[in-house]
């Protein structure tokens, strides 16, 4: 049997962060129900810095309180500690809100594949991993411990030389809750388990921009811009299901997994251009070029090399520019929100999992 380790540790400093935490807790409850129902799963451990989550998890889940501040948390050290403390043989690890739409059978298949063979790992993404299962777990003790789950995949593939098994690319394996823009897309969709749907309904989010974007996708051969860490699967998914003309500008794929963000090495050609012309002219040109845009803003924000709070990023995702403190992000968000075309701002998941959500919901209608 395989042991499951779930990491869920957050610290809210603003109202918008509280909203995201609320959604993450709801998604966690839905996923716990799936995992606990699998015969392939032995024990389920929840590592958290939030005592109140224990009541939500239920008696079947082993709670491991983590006293480290979020800034001091080290993924690899904590995972190895749990592996050794509980003598785990095979382990599946994921974040508390990771893969909120994954199907029970998809989880079961990943567990079975890992249990079949030592020296193998299963993940949903080569670089931006939200879930990783591997066997044997003690491999962690033989290598430099990864700071993130993304780095764990690279360790297993290149350092440990484990056999890589990728989960099929589906809505369940691609969609993640990282930012409020993911919540906007979910709120205007039929997807999600009972706890998550209830939480989204209570939030009463403004999904006007999402609905406008979907109207564009339903039309005949509109021009749609995708900007940020755009991968080939998302491009192929849109081209195969929608009658669109894509304008792609892809930069800095793997910036987190490769440590470029932490080392302050992110650079963006569009970022340089924005510095030259400013957000108003940028969106003026964009309006003359496309009918809608999805922008992974994290590349542009990282290029600016200014300290940026989670609250500023998240309020930007929601279009609440008046609540953003950083001058550039505030002006960029204002210009995007006031644009004549629908513009969605978000993180990497906006141009990955959200694409799968759009296709699953409306792709069959065109």
Coordinates of C-alpha atoms in Angstrom, one line a residue:
X1 CA 0.0 0.0 0.0
X2 CA 1.1 3.6 -0.5
X3 CA 1.1 6.3 2.1
X4 CA -0.1 9.8 1.3
X5 CA 1.4 13.0 2.5
X6 CA -0.5 16.2 2.0
X7 CA 1.1 19.6 2.7
X8 CA -1.3 22.5 3.5
X9 CA 0.3 25.5 5.2
X10 CA -0.8 29.1 4.6
X11 CA -0.8 32.4 6.5
X12 CA -3.3 35.0 5.3
X13 CA -2.3 38.7 5.5
X14 CA -5.3 40.0 3.6
X15 CA -9.0 39.4 2.8
X16 CA -8.2 38.0 -0.7
X17 CA -5.7 35.5 0.8
X18 CA -8.5 34.3 3.2
X19 CA -10.7 33.7 0.2
X20 CA -8.1 31.5 -1.4
X21 CA -7.5 29.6 1.9
X22 CA -11.2 28.9 2.2
X23 CA -11.3 27.4 -1.3
X24 CA -8.2 25.3 -0.6
X25 CA -9.7 23.9 2.5
X26 CA -12.9 22.9 0.7
X27 CA -10.8 21.3 -2.1
X28 CA -8.8 19.4 0.5
X29 CA -11.9 18.0 2.1
X30 CA -13.1 16.7 -1.3
X31 CA -9.7 15.1 -2.1
X32 CA -9.4 13.5 1.3
X33 CA -12.7 11.7 0.7
X34 CA -11.3 10.3 -2.6
X35 CA -8.0 9.3 -1.2
X36 CA -9.4 7.6 1.9
X37 CA -11.7 5.5 -0.3
X38 CA -8.9 3.9 -2.3
X39 CA -7.8 0.4 -1.4
X40 CA -4.3 1.2 -2.6
X41 CA -3.9 3.9 0.1
X42 CA -2.6 2.9 3.5
X43 CA -2.2 5.9 5.7
X44 CA -2.9 9.6 5.0
X45 CA -0.8 12.3 6.7
X46 CA -1.6 16.0 6.7
X47 CA 1.3 18.3 7.4
X48 CA 0.0 21.8 8.3
X49 CA 0.5 24.9 10.4
X50 CA -3.2 25.4 10.8
X51 CA -4.7 23.7 13.9
X52 CA -8.3 24.4 12.6
X53 CA -7.7 22.0 9.7
X54 CA -7.5 19.0 12.0
X55 CA -11.3 19.2 12.6
X56 CA -12.0 19.3 8.9
X57 CA -9.7 16.4 8.1
X58 CA -11.5 13.8 10.3
X59 CA -10.2 11.0 12.5
X60 CA -8.9 8.8 9.7
X61 CA -6.2 11.4 8.8
X62 CA -2.9 11.7 10.8
X63 CA -2.2 15.3 11.6
X64 CA 1.4 16.5 11.7
X65 CA 1.7 20.0 13.0
X66 CA 4.4 22.1 11.4
X67 CA 5.6 24.9 13.6
X68 CA 7.8 26.5 11.0
X69 CA 6.7 29.9 9.5
X70 CA 5.7 29.6 5.9
X71 CA 8.9 31.5 4.8
X72 CA 11.0 29.0 6.7
X73 CA 9.2 25.8 5.5
X74 CA 11.4 23.4 3.5
X75 CA 9.5 20.8 1.6
X76 CA 12.2 18.2 1.3
X77 CA 13.3 18.2 4.9
X78 CA 9.7 17.9 6.1
X79 CA 8.9 15.1 3.7
X80 CA 12.0 13.1 4.6
X81 CA 11.2 13.6 8.3
X82 CA 7.8 12.1 7.8
X83 CA 9.1 9.3 5.7
X84 CA 11.6 8.3 8.3
X85 CA 9.4 8.9 11.3
X86 CA 6.6 6.7 9.9
X87 CA 8.8 4.2 7.9
X88 CA 7.1 4.9 4.6
X89 CA 7.9 2.6 1.7
X90 CA 6.0 4.2 -1.1
X91 CA 4.6 7.7 -0.9
X92 CA 2.3 10.0 -2.7
X93 CA 2.6 13.7 -1.9
X94 CA 0.6 16.7 -3.0
X95 CA -0.5 20.1 -1.8
X96 CA -3.7 20.7 0.0
X97 CA -5.5 22.2 -3.0
X98 CA -3.6 20.3 -5.7
X99 CA -5.7 18.6 -8.4
X100 CA -9.1 19.5 -7.0
X101 CA -10.9 18.0 -10.0
X102 CA -8.9 14.8 -10.2
X103 CA -11.0 11.7 -10.5
X104 CA -10.8 8.9 -8.0
X105 CA -9.8 6.4 -10.6
X106 CA -7.0 8.7 -11.8
X107 CA -5.5 8.6 -8.3
X108 CA -6.0 4.9 -8.0
X109 CA -4.1 4.4 -11.3
X110 CA -1.2 6.5 -10.2
X111 CA -1.0 4.5 -6.9
X112 CA -1.0 1.2 -8.7
X113 CA 1.7 2.2 -11.2
X114 CA 4.0 3.3 -8.3
X115 CA 3.4 0.2 -6.3
X116 CA 4.1 -2.1 -9.3
X117 CA 7.8 -1.2 -9.5
X118 CA 10.5 0.3 -7.4
X119 CA 12.6 3.0 -9.0
X120 CA 9.5 4.6 -10.6
X121 CA 7.7 7.9 -10.0
X122 CA 4.3 9.2 -11.3
X123 CA 3.5 12.9 -11.6
X124 CA 1.0 15.1 -13.4
X125 CA 3.6 17.4 -14.9
X126 CA 7.2 17.2 -16.0
X127 CA 8.2 20.5 -14.4
X128 CA 5.3 22.1 -12.6
X129 CA 4.3 19.0 -10.5
X130 CA 1.3 19.3 -8.3
X131 CA 1.3 15.6 -7.3
X132 CA 4.3 13.2 -7.1
X133 CA 4.2 9.5 -6.1
X134 CA 7.4 7.5 -5.9
X135 CA 8.9 4.2 -4.7
X136 CA 11.0 3.7 -2.6
X137 CA 10.5 6.8 -0.4
X138 CA 14.0 6.4 1.2
X139 CA 15.6 7.7 -2.0
X140 CA 15.2 11.1 -0.4
X141 CA 18.0 10.3 2.1
X142 CA 20.5 9.8 -0.7
X143 CA 20.3 13.2 -2.4
X144 CA 20.2 16.9 -1.7
X145 CA 16.7 17.6 -0.4
X146 CA 14.5 19.5 -2.8
X147 CA 13.0 22.8 -1.6
X148 CA 9.8 22.3 -3.6
X149 CA 7.7 19.6 -5.1
X150 CA 8.7 20.8 -8.6
X151 CA 12.3 20.3 -7.6
X152 CA 11.4 16.8 -6.3
X153 CA 10.4 15.7 -9.8
X154 CA 13.8 16.9 -11.2
X155 CA 15.6 15.0 -8.4
X156 CA 13.8 11.8 -9.1
X157 CA 14.3 12.1 -12.9
X158 CA 17.9 13.3 -13.2
X159 CA 19.6 12.5 -9.9
X160 CA 18.0 9.3 -8.8
X161 CA 17.3 8.2 -12.4
X162 CA 13.9 6.9 -11.6
X163 CA 11.6 5.8 -14.4
X164 CA 9.1 8.6 -15.2
X165 CA 5.4 7.9 -15.6
X166 CA 3.2 10.8 -16.6
X167 CA -0.5 10.8 -15.7
X168 CA -2.7 11.4 -18.7
X169 CA -3.4 15.1 -19.5
X170 CA -7.0 15.6 -18.4
X171 CA -8.9 18.3 -16.6
X172 CA -8.3 16.4 -13.3
X173 CA -4.6 16.2 -13.7
X174 CA -4.0 19.7 -15.1
X175 CA -6.3 22.0 -13.0
X176 CA -4.9 23.4 -9.8
X177 CA -5.9 26.1 -7.3
X178 CA -3.0 28.5 -7.1
X179 CA -4.6 31.9 -7.5
X180 CA -8.0 33.7 -7.4
X181 CA -8.2 33.5 -11.2
X182 CA -8.5 29.7 -10.9
X183 CA -11.5 30.4 -8.6
X184 CA -13.1 32.7 -11.1
X185 CA -12.9 30.0 -13.8
X186 CA -14.2 27.3 -11.4
X187 CA -17.0 29.6 -10.1
X188 CA -18.4 30.0 -13.7
X189 CA -18.1 26.3 -14.4
X190 CA -19.9 23.1 -13.3
X191 CA -16.7 21.5 -11.9
X192 CA -15.7 20.7 -8.4
X193 CA -16.6 18.4 -5.5
X194 CA -19.4 19.2 -3.0
X195 CA -17.3 21.1 -0.5
X196 CA -15.6 23.2 -3.2
X197 CA -18.9 24.0 -5.0
X198 CA -20.5 25.1 -1.7
X199 CA -17.5 27.4 -0.9
X200 CA -17.5 29.0 -4.4
X201 CA -21.2 29.7 -4.3
X202 CA -20.8 31.5 -1.0
X203 CA -18.0 33.7 -2.3
X204 CA -20.2 35.2 -5.0
X205 CA -17.2 36.1 -7.2
X206 CA -17.6 38.4 -10.2
X207 CA -17.0 36.2 -13.2
X208 CA -17.9 38.7 -15.9
X209 CA -14.5 38.6 -17.6
X210 CA -14.6 34.8 -17.7
X211 CA -18.0 34.8 -19.4
X212 CA -16.8 37.3 -21.9
X213 CA -13.7 35.3 -22.7
X214 CA -15.8 32.1 -23.2
X215 CA -18.0 34.0 -25.6
X216 CA -15.0 34.9 -27.6
X217 CA -13.8 31.2 -27.6
X218 CA -17.2 30.1 -28.9
X219 CA -17.0 32.5 -32.0
X220 CA -15.5 31.8 -35.4
X221 CA -11.8 32.4 -35.7
X222 CA -11.2 35.2 -33.1
X223 CA -7.6 36.2 -32.3
X224 CA -6.7 35.1 -28.8
X225 CA -3.5 36.0 -27.1
X226 CA -1.8 33.7 -24.6
X227 CA 1.1 35.3 -22.8
X228 CA 3.4 33.8 -20.1
X229 CA 4.7 30.3 -19.5
X230 CA 2.7 28.7 -22.3
X231 CA 3.4 25.0 -23.1
X232 CA 2.7 23.0 -26.2
X233 CA -0.1 20.9 -24.7
X234 CA -2.2 24.0 -23.9
X235 CA -1.7 25.3 -27.4
X236 CA -2.6 22.0 -29.0
X237 CA -5.7 21.7 -26.7
X238 CA -7.1 25.0 -27.8
X239 CA -6.3 24.5 -31.5
X240 CA -7.9 21.1 -31.5
X241 CA -11.2 22.3 -29.8
X242 CA -11.7 25.9 -30.7
X243 CA -11.9 27.8 -34.0
X244 CA -9.3 30.4 -33.0
X245 CA -6.2 32.1 -34.2
X246 CA -3.7 32.0 -31.4
X247 CA -1.0 34.7 -30.8
X248 CA 1.5 33.1 -28.4
X249 CA 4.2 34.7 -26.5
X250 CA 5.9 32.2 -24.2
X251 CA 8.6 33.1 -21.8
X252 CA 10.4 31.7 -18.7
X253 CA 8.9 28.2 -18.6
X254 CA 10.3 26.4 -15.6
X255 CA 11.3 29.6 -13.8
X256 CA 10.3 28.2 -10.4
X257 CA 11.4 24.6 -10.9
X258 CA 14.8 25.7 -12.2
X259 CA 15.3 28.3 -9.4
X260 CA 15.4 31.3 -11.6
X261 CA 12.7 33.1 -9.6
X262 CA 14.4 32.5 -6.3
X263 CA 17.7 33.8 -7.8
X264 CA 16.0 36.9 -9.2
X265 CA 17.1 35.9 -12.8
X266 CA 13.7 36.2 -14.5
X267 CA 13.8 38.4 -17.6
X268 CA 11.0 39.1 -20.1
X269 CA 11.1 40.7 -23.5
X270 CA 7.5 41.9 -23.0
X271 CA 8.6 43.2 -19.6
X272 CA 11.2 45.4 -21.3
X273 CA 8.6 46.6 -23.7
X274 CA 6.2 47.4 -20.9
X275 CA 8.9 49.4 -19.2
X276 CA 9.3 51.4 -22.4
X277 CA 5.6 52.1 -23.4
X278 CA 3.6 51.6 -20.1
X279 CA 0.5 49.5 -19.5
X280 CA -2.0 51.8 -21.2
X281 CA -0.2 51.7 -24.6
X282 CA 0.4 48.0 -24.1
X283 CA -3.3 47.2 -23.8
X284 CA -4.1 49.7 -26.5
X285 CA -1.9 47.7 -28.9
X286 CA -3.3 44.4 -27.6
X287 CA -6.9 45.6 -28.3
X288 CA -5.8 46.3 -31.9
X289 CA -4.3 42.8 -32.2
X290 CA -6.6 40.3 -30.5
X291 CA -10.2 39.8 -29.3
X292 CA -9.3 38.4 -25.9
X293 CA -6.2 37.6 -23.8
X294 CA -5.0 35.3 -21.1
X295 CA -1.9 36.6 -19.3
X296 CA 0.3 34.7 -16.9
X297 CA 1.4 37.9 -15.1
X298 CA 4.0 36.2 -12.8
X299 CA 6.7 36.4 -15.5
X300 CA 6.1 40.1 -16.0
X301 CA 5.9 40.8 -12.3
X302 CA 9.1 38.8 -11.6
X303 CA 10.9 40.7 -14.4
X304 CA 10.3 44.0 -12.6
X305 CA 12.4 42.7 -9.7
X306 CA 10.4 44.5 -7.1
X307 CA 9.1 43.0 -3.8
X308 CA 5.5 42.0 -4.4
X309 CA 3.1 40.7 -1.8
X310 CA 0.7 37.8 -2.4
X311 CA -2.1 40.2 -1.8
X312 CA -1.0 42.5 -4.7
X313 CA -0.8 39.5 -7.0
X314 CA -4.2 38.1 -6.0
X315 CA -6.0 41.4 -6.1
X316 CA -4.6 41.9 -9.6
X317 CA -6.0 38.5 -10.6
X318 CA -9.4 39.7 -9.5
X319 CA -9.1 43.0 -11.2
X320 CA -9.3 44.9 -7.9
X321 CA -6.6 47.4 -8.9
X322 CA -7.6 50.0 -6.2
X323 CA -6.5 47.5 -3.5
X324 CA -3.0 46.9 -5.1
X325 CA -0.2 48.7 -3.5
X326 CA 2.6 48.2 -6.0
X327 CA 2.4 51.1 -8.5
X328 CA 3.3 49.1 -11.6
X329 CA 1.0 46.2 -10.8
X330 CA -1.8 48.6 -9.9
X331 CA -1.5 50.5 -13.2
X332 CA -1.1 47.2 -15.2
X333 CA -4.2 45.8 -13.5
X334 CA -6.2 48.9 -14.1
X335 CA -5.4 49.0 -17.8
X336 CA -6.2 45.3 -18.1
X337 CA -9.6 45.7 -16.3
X338 CA -10.6 48.7 -18.4
X339 CA -9.6 47.2 -21.7
X340 CA -12.2 46.9 -24.4
X341 CA -11.4 43.2 -24.8
X342 CA -11.8 40.5 -22.1
X343 CA -8.5 40.0 -20.3
X344 CA -7.9 37.4 -17.7
X345 CA -4.8 37.8 -15.4
X346 CA -3.4 35.0 -13.3
X347 CA -0.6 32.6 -12.7
X348 CA 0.7 29.5 -14.6
X349 CA -2.5 27.6 -13.9
X350 CA -4.5 30.2 -16.0
X351 CA -2.7 29.0 -19.1
X352 CA -2.6 25.3 -18.2
X353 CA -5.5 23.9 -16.1
X354 CA -7.9 26.6 -16.9
X355 CA -7.5 25.8 -20.6
X356 CA -8.6 22.3 -19.9
X357 CA -11.6 23.6 -18.0
X358 CA -12.7 25.8 -20.9
X359 CA -12.4 22.9 -23.3
X360 CA -14.3 20.5 -21.1
X361 CA -17.1 23.0 -20.6
X362 CA -17.6 24.6 -24.0
X363 CA -15.3 22.8 -26.5
X364 CA -18.1 20.4 -27.4
X365 CA -20.4 23.2 -28.3
X366 CA -18.5 24.6 -31.3

